[in-house]
Coordinates of N, CA and C in Angstrom, one line a residue:
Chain A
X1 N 74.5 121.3 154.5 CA 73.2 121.2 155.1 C 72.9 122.5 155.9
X2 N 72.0 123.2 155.3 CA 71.6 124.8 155.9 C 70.8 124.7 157.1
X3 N 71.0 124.4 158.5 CA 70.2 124.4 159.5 C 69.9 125.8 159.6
X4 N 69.9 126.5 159.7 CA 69.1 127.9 159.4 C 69.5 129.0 158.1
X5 N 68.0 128.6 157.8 CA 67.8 129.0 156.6 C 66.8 130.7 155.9
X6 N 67.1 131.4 155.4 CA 66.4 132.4 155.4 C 66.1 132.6 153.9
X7 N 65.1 132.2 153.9 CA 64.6 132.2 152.4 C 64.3 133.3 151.4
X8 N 64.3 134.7 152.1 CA 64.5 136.2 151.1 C 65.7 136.5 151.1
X9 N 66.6 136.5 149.4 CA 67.7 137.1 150.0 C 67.4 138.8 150.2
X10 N 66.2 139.3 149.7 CA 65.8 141.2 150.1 C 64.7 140.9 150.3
X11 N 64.5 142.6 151.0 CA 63.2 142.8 151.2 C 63.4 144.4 151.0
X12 N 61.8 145.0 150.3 CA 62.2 146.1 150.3 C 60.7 146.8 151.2
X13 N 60.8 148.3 151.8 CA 59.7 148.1 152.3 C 59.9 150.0 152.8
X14 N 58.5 150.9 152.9 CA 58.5 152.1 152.5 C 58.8 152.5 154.1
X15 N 59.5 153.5 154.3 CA 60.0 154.3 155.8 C 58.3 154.6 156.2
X16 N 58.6 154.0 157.9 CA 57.3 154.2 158.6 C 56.5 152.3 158.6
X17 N 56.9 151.8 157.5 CA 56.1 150.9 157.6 C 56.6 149.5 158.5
X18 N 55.9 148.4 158.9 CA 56.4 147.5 159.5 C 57.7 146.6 158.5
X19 N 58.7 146.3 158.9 CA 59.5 144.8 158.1 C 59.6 144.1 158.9
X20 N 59.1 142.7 157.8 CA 59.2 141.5 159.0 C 60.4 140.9 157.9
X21 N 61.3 139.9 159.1 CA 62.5 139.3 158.4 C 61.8 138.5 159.1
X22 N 62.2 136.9 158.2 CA 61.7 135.7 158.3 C 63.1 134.5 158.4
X23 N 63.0 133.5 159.4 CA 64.1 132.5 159.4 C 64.1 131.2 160.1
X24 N 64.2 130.4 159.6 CA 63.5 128.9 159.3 C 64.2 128.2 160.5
X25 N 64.9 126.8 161.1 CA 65.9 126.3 161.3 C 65.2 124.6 161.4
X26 N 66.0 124.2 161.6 CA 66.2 122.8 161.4 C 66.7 121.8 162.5
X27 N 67.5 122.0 163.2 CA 68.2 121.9 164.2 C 67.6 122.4 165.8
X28 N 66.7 121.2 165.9 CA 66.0 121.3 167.4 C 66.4 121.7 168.9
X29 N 68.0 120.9 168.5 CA 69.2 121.5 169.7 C 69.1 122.8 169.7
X30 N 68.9 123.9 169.0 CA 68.9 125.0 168.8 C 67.9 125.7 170.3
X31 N 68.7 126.3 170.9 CA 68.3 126.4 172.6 C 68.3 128.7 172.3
X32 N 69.0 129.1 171.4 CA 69.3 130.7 171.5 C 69.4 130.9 170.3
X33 N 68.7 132.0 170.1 CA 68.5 132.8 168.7 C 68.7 134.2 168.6
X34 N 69.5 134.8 167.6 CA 69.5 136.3 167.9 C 69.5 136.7 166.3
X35 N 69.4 137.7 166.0 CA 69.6 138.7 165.0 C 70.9 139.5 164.5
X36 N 71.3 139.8 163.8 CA 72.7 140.6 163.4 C 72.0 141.1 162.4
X37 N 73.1 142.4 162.5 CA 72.6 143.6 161.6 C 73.8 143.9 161.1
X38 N 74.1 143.9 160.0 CA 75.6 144.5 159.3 C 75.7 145.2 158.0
X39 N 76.4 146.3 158.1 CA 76.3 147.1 157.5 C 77.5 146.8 156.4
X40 N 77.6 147.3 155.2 CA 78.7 147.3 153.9 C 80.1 147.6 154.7
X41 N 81.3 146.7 154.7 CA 82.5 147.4 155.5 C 82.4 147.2 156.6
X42 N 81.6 146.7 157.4 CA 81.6 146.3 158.9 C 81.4 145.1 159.3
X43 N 81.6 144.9 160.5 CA 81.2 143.4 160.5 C 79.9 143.3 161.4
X44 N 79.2 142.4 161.4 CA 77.7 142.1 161.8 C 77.8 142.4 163.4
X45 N 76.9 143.3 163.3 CA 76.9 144.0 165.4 C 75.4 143.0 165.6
X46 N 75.4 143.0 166.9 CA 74.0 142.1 167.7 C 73.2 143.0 167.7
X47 N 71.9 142.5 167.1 CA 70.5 143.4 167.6 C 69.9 142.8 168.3
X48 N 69.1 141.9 168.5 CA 68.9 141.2 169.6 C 68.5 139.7 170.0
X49 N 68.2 139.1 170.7 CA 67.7 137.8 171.2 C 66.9 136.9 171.4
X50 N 66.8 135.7 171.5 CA 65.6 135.2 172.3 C 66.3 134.0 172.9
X51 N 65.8 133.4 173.7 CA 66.0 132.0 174.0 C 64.3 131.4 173.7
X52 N 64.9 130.2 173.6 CA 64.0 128.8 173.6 C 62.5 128.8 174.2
X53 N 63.2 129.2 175.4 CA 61.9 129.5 176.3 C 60.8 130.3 176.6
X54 N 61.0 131.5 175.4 CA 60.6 132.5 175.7 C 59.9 132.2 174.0
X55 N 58.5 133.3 173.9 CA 58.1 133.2 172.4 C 58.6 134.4 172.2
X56 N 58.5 135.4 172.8 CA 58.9 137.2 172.3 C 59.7 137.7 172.8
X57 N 60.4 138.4 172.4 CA 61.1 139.4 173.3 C 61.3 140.9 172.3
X58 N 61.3 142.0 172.7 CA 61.0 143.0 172.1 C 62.0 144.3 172.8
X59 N 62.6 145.0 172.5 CA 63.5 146.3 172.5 C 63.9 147.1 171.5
X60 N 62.9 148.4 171.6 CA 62.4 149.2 171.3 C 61.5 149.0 169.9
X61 N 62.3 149.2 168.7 CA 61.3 149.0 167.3 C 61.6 147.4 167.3
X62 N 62.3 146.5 167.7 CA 62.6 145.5 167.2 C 62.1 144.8 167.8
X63 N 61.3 143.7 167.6 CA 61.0 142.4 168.4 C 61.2 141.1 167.7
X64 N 61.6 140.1 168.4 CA 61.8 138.8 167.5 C 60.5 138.2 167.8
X65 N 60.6 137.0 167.8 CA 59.1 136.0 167.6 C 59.7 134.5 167.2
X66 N 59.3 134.2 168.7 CA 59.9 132.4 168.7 C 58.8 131.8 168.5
X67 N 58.4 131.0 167.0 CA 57.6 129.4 167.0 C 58.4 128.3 167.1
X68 N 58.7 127.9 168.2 CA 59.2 126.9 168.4 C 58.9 125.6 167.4
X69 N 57.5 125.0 167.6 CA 56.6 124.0 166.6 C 56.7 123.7 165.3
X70 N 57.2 125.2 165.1 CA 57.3 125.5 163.7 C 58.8 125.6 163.1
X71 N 59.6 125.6 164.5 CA 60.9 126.1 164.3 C 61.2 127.2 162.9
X72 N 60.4 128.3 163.7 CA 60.5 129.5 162.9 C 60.5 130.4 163.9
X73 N 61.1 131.6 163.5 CA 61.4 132.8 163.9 C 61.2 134.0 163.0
X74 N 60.7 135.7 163.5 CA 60.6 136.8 162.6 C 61.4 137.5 163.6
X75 N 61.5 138.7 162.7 CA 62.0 140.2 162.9 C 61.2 141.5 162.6
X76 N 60.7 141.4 163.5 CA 59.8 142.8 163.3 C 60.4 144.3 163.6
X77 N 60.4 144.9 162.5 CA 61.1 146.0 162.8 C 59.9 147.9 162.9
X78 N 59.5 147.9 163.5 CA 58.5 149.1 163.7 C 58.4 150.3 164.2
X79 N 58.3 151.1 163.7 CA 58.4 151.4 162.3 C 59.7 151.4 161.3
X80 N 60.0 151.0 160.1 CA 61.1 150.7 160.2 C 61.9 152.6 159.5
X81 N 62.8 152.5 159.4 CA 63.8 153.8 159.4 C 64.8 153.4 157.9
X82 N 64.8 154.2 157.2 CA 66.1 154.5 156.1 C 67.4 153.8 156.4
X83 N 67.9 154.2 158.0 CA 69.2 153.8 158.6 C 69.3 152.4 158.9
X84 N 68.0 151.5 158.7 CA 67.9 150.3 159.2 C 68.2 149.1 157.6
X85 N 68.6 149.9 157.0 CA 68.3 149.7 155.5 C 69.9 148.7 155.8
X86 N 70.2 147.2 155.3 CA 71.2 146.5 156.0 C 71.1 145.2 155.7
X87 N 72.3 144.2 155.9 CA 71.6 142.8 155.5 C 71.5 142.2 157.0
X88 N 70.3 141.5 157.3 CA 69.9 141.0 158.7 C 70.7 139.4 158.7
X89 N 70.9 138.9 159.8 CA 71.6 137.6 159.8 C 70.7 137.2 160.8
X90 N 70.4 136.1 161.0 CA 69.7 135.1 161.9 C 70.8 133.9 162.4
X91 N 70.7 133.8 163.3 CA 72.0 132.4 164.2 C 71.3 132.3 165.2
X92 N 71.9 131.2 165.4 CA 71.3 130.3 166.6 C 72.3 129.5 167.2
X93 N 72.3 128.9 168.3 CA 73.2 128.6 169.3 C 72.6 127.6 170.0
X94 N 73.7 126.1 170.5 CA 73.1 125.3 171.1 C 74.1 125.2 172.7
X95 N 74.0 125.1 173.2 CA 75.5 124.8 174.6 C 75.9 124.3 174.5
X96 N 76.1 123.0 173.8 CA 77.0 121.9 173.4 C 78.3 122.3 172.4
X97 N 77.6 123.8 171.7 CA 78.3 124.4 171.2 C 79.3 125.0 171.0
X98 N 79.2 125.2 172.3 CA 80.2 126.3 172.9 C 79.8 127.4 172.4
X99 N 80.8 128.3 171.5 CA 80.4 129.6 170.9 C 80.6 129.3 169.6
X100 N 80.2 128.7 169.0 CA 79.4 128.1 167.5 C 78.1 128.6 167.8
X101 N 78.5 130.0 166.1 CA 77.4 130.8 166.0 C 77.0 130.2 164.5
X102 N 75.8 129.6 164.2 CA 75.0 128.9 163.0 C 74.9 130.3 162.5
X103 N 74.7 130.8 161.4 CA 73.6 131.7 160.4 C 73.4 131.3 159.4
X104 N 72.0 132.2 159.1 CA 71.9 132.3 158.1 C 72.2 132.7 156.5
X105 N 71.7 132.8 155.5 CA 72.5 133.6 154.6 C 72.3 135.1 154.5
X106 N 71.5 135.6 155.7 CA 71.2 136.6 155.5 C 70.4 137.2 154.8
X107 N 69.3 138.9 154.8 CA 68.5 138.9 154.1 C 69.3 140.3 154.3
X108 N 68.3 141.1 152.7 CA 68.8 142.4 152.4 C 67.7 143.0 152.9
X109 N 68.4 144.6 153.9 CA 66.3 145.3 154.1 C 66.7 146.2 153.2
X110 N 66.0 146.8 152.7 CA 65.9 148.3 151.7 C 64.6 149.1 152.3
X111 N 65.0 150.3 153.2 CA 63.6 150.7 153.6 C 63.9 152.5 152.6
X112 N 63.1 152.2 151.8 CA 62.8 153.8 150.6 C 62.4 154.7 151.8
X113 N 62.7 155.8 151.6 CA 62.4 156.8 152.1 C 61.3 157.6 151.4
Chain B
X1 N 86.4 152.9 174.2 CA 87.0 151.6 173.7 C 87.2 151.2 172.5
X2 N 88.0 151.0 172.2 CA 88.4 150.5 171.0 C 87.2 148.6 170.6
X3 N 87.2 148.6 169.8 CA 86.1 147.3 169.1 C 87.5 146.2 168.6
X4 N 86.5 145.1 168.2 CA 87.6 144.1 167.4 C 88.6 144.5 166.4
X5 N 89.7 144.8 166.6 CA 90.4 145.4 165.1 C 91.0 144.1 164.2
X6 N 91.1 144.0 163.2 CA 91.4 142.8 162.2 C 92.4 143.8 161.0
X7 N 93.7 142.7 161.0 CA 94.6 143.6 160.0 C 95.3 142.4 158.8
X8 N 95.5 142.6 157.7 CA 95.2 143.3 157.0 C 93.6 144.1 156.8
X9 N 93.3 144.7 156.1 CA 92.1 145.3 156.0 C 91.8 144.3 154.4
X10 N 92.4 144.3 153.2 CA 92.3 143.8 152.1 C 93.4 143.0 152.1
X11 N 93.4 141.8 151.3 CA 94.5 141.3 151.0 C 94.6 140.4 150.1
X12 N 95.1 139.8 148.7 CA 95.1 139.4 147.7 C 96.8 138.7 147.2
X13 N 95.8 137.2 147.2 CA 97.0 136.3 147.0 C 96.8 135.5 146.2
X14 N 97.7 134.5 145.7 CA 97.8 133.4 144.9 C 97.6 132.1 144.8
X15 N 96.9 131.3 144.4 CA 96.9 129.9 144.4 C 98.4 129.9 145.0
X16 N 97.6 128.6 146.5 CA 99.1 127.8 146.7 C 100.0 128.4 147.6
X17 N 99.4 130.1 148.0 CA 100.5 130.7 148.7 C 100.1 130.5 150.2
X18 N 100.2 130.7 150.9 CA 100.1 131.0 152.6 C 99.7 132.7 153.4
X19 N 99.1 132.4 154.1 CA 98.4 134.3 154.5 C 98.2 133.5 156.2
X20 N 98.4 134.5 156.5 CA 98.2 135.1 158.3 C 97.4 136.4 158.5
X21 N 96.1 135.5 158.8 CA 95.1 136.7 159.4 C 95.4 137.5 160.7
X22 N 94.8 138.4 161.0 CA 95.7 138.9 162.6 C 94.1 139.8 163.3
X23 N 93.7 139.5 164.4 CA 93.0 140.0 165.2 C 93.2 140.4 166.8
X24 N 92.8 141.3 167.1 CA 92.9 142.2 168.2 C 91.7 142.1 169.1
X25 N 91.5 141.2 170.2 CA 89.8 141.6 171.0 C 89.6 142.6 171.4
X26 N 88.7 143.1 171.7 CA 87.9 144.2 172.7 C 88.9 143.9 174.0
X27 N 89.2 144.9 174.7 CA 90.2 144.6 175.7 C 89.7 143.8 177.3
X28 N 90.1 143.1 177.3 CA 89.3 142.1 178.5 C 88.6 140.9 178.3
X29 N 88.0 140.8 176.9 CA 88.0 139.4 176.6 C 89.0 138.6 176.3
X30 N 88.6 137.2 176.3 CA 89.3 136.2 176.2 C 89.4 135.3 175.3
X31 N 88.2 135.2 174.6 CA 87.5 134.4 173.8 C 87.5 135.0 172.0
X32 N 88.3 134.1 171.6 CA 88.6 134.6 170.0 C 87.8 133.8 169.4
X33 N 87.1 133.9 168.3 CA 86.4 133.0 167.2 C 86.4 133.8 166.0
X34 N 86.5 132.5 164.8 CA 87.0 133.2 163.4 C 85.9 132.5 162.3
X35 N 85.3 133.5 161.5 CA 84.1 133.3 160.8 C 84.8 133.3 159.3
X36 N 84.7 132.4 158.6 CA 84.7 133.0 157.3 C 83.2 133.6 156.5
X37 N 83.5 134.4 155.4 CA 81.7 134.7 154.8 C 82.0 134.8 153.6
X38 N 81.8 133.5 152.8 CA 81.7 133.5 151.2 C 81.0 134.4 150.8
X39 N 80.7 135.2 149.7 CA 79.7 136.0 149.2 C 78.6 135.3 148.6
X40 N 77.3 136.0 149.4 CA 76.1 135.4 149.0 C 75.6 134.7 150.5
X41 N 76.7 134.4 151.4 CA 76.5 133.2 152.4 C 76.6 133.9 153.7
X42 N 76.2 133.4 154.5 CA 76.1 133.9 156.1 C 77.8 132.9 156.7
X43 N 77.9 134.0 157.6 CA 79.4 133.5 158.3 C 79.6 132.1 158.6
X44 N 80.3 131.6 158.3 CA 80.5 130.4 159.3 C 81.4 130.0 159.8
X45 N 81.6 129.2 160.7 CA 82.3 128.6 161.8 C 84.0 128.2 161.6
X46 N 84.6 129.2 161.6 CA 85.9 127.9 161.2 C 86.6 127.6 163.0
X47 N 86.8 128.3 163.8 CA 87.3 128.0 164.9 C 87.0 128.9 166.3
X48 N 87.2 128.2 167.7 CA 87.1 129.6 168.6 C 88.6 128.9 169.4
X49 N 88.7 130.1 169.9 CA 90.3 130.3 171.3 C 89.6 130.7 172.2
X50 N 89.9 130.2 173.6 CA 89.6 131.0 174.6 C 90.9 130.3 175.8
X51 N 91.6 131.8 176.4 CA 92.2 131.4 176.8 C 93.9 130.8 176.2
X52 N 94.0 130.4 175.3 CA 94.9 130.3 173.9 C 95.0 129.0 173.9
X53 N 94.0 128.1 174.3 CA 93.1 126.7 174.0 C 92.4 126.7 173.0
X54 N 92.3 125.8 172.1 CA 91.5 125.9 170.7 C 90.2 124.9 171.9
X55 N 88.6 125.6 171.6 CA 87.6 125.3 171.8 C 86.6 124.7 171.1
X56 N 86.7 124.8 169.9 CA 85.9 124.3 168.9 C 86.8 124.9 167.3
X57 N 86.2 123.6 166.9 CA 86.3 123.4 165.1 C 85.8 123.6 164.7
X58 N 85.4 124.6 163.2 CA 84.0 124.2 162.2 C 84.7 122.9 161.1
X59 N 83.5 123.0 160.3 CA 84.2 121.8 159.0 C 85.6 122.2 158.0
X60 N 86.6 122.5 158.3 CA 87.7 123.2 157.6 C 88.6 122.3 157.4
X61 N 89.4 122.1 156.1 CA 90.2 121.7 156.0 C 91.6 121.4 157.2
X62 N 92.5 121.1 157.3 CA 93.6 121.2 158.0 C 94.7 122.4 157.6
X63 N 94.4 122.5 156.1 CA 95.1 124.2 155.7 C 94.6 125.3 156.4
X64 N 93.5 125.3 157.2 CA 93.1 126.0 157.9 C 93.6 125.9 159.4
X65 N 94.8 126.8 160.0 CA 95.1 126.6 161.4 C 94.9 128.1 162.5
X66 N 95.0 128.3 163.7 CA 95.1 129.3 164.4 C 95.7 129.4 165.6
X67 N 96.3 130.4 166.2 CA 96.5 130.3 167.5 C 96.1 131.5 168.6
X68 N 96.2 131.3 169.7 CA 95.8 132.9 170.7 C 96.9 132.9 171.0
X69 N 97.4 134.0 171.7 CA 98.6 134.6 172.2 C 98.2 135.3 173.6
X70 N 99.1 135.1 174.2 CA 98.8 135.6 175.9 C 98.4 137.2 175.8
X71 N 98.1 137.9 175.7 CA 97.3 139.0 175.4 C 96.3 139.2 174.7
X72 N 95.7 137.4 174.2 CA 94.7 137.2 173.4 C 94.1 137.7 172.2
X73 N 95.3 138.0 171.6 CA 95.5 138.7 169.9 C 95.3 136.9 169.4
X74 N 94.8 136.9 168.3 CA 94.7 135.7 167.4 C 95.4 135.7 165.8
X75 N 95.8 134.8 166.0 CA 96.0 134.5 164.0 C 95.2 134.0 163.6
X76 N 95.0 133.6 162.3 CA 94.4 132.9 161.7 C 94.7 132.3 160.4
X77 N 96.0 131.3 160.1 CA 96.7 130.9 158.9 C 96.2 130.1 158.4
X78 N 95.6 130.3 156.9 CA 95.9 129.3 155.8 C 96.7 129.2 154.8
X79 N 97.0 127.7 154.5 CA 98.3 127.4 153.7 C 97.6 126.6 152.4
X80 N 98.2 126.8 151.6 CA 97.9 126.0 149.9 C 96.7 127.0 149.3
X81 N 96.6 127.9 149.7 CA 95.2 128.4 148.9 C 94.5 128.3 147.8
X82 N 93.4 128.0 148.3 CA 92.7 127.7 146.5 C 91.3 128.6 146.6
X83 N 90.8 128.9 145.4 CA 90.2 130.2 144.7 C 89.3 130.3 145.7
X84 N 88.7 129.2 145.8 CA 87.5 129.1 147.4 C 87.4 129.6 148.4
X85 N 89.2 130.2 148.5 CA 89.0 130.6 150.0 C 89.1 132.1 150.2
X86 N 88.9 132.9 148.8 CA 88.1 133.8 148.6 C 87.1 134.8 149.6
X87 N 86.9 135.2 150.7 CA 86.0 135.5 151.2 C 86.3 136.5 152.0
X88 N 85.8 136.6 152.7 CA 85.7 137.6 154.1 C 85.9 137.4 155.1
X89 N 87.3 137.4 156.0 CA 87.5 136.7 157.3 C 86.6 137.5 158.2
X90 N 85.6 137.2 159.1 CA 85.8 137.5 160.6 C 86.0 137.1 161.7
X91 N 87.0 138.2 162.7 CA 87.1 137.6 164.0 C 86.5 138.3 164.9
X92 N 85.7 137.3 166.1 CA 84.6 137.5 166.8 C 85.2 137.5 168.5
X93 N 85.3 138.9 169.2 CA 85.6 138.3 170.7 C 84.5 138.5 171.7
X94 N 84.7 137.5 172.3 CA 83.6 137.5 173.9 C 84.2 137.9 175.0
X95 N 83.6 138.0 176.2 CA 84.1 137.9 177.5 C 84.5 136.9 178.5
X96 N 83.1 136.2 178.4 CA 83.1 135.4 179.4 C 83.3 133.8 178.3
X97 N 82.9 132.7 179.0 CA 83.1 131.1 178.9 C 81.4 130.8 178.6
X98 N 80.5 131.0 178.5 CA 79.4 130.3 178.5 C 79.2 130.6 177.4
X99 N 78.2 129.8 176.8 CA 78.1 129.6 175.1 C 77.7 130.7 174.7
X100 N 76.4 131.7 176.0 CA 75.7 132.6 175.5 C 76.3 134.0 175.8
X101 N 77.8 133.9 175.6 CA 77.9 135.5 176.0 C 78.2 136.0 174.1
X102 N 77.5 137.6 174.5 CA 77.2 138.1 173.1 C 79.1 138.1 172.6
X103 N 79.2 138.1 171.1 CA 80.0 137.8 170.3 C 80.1 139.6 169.6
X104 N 81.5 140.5 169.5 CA 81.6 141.2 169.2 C 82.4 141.0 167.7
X105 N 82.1 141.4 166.9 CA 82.7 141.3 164.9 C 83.7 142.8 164.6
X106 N 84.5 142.4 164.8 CA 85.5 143.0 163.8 C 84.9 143.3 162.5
X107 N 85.3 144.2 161.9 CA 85.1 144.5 160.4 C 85.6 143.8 159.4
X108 N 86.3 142.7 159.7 CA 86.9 141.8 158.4 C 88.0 141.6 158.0
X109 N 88.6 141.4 157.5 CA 89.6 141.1 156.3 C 89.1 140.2 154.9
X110 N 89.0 141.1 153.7 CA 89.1 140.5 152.3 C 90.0 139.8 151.6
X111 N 90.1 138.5 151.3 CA 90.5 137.7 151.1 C 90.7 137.7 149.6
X112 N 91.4 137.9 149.0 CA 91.1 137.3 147.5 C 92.5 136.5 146.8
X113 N 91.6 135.3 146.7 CA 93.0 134.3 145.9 C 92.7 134.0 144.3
X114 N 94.0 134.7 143.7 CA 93.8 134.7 142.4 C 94.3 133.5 141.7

């Protein structure tokens, strides 16, 4: 049972332009959401956050975007860069949790230069 | 500072044999957690340490075990291996105790059972 779910496994998208990464969930307990960015040979670093409470949060090109209602979430990446080119992870977190991190399957960006 | 280090780097074994994963935290945390990532699939949950208390379980077999060590280096042993368990170890360390402190990833260990 995929409580969060990301339905592109790519996306491909020209340097300069906006990418939105898209990620579903299921699981209402879901109280914290963040993004991972991981590169071939490394392991997934944090890009950034949101909680529950909040609909946006934004640092520097990157902003997430909480629908709660909808229990949906994006990744806006603007403008996006060559170097951002990576597979994105979506997880989410409840406190009951502890540190049980949910993801997704991940999405591929390809940004052409 | 040195980041999560995870050793073997590659490792390839056989139906049925036994392997010991090994992880190193960022220095000063306390908190170990171990992700497997089938190919195709986003990480998931097999356990966390904090402290060298096991904290949480994902859905894993019982061939699946771990422990911390008072300098909070982790293992991560499985026994009987079958082709499935194939994947990509990661181990993840934190700092603090609350659910929300950010999780740092090691680079992995490759799993491959022939």
């Amino acid at each position: 049972d995929q409580q969060v779910k990301q339905n592109s496994p790519s996306l491909s998208v020209q340097e300069g332009r906006i990418s939105i990464l898209n990620c579903d969930y299921t699981n209402s307990m879901f109280d914290y959401f963040l993004w991972y960015k991981k590169y071939p040979a490394e392991g997934p670093t944090f890009l950034i956050s949101i909680s529950s409470i909040k609909d946006k949060n934004e640092d520097g090109r990157f902003t997430v975007f909480l629908n709660k209602s909808a229990k949906h979430l994006s990744l806006h990446i603007v403008p996006s860069q060559p170097g951002d080119s990576a597979v994105y992870f979506c997880a989410a977190i409840w406190g009951g949790s502890n540190y049980k991190l949910t993801f997704g399957k991940g999405t591929l960006l390809t940004v052409n230069p | 500072d040195a980041g999560v280090t995870q050793s073997p780097t590659h490792l390839i074994k056989t139906r049925g044999q036994q392997v010991t994963l090994r992880c190193s935290p960022i220095s000063g945390h306390k908190s170990v957690s171990w992700y497997q990532q089938v190919l195709g699939q986003g990480p998931q949950f097999i356990f966390q340490y904090y402290e060298k208390e096991e904290r949480g379980r994902g859905n894993f077999p019982d061939r699946f075990s771990a422990r911390q060590f008072p300098n909070y280096s982790s293992e991560l042993n499985v026994n009987a291996l079958l082709l499935g368990d194939s994947a990509l170890y990661l181990c993840a360390s934190s700092a603090g105790t609350g659910a929300y402190n950010e999780q740092f990833f090691g680079p992995g260990t490759r799993l491959t059972v022939l």
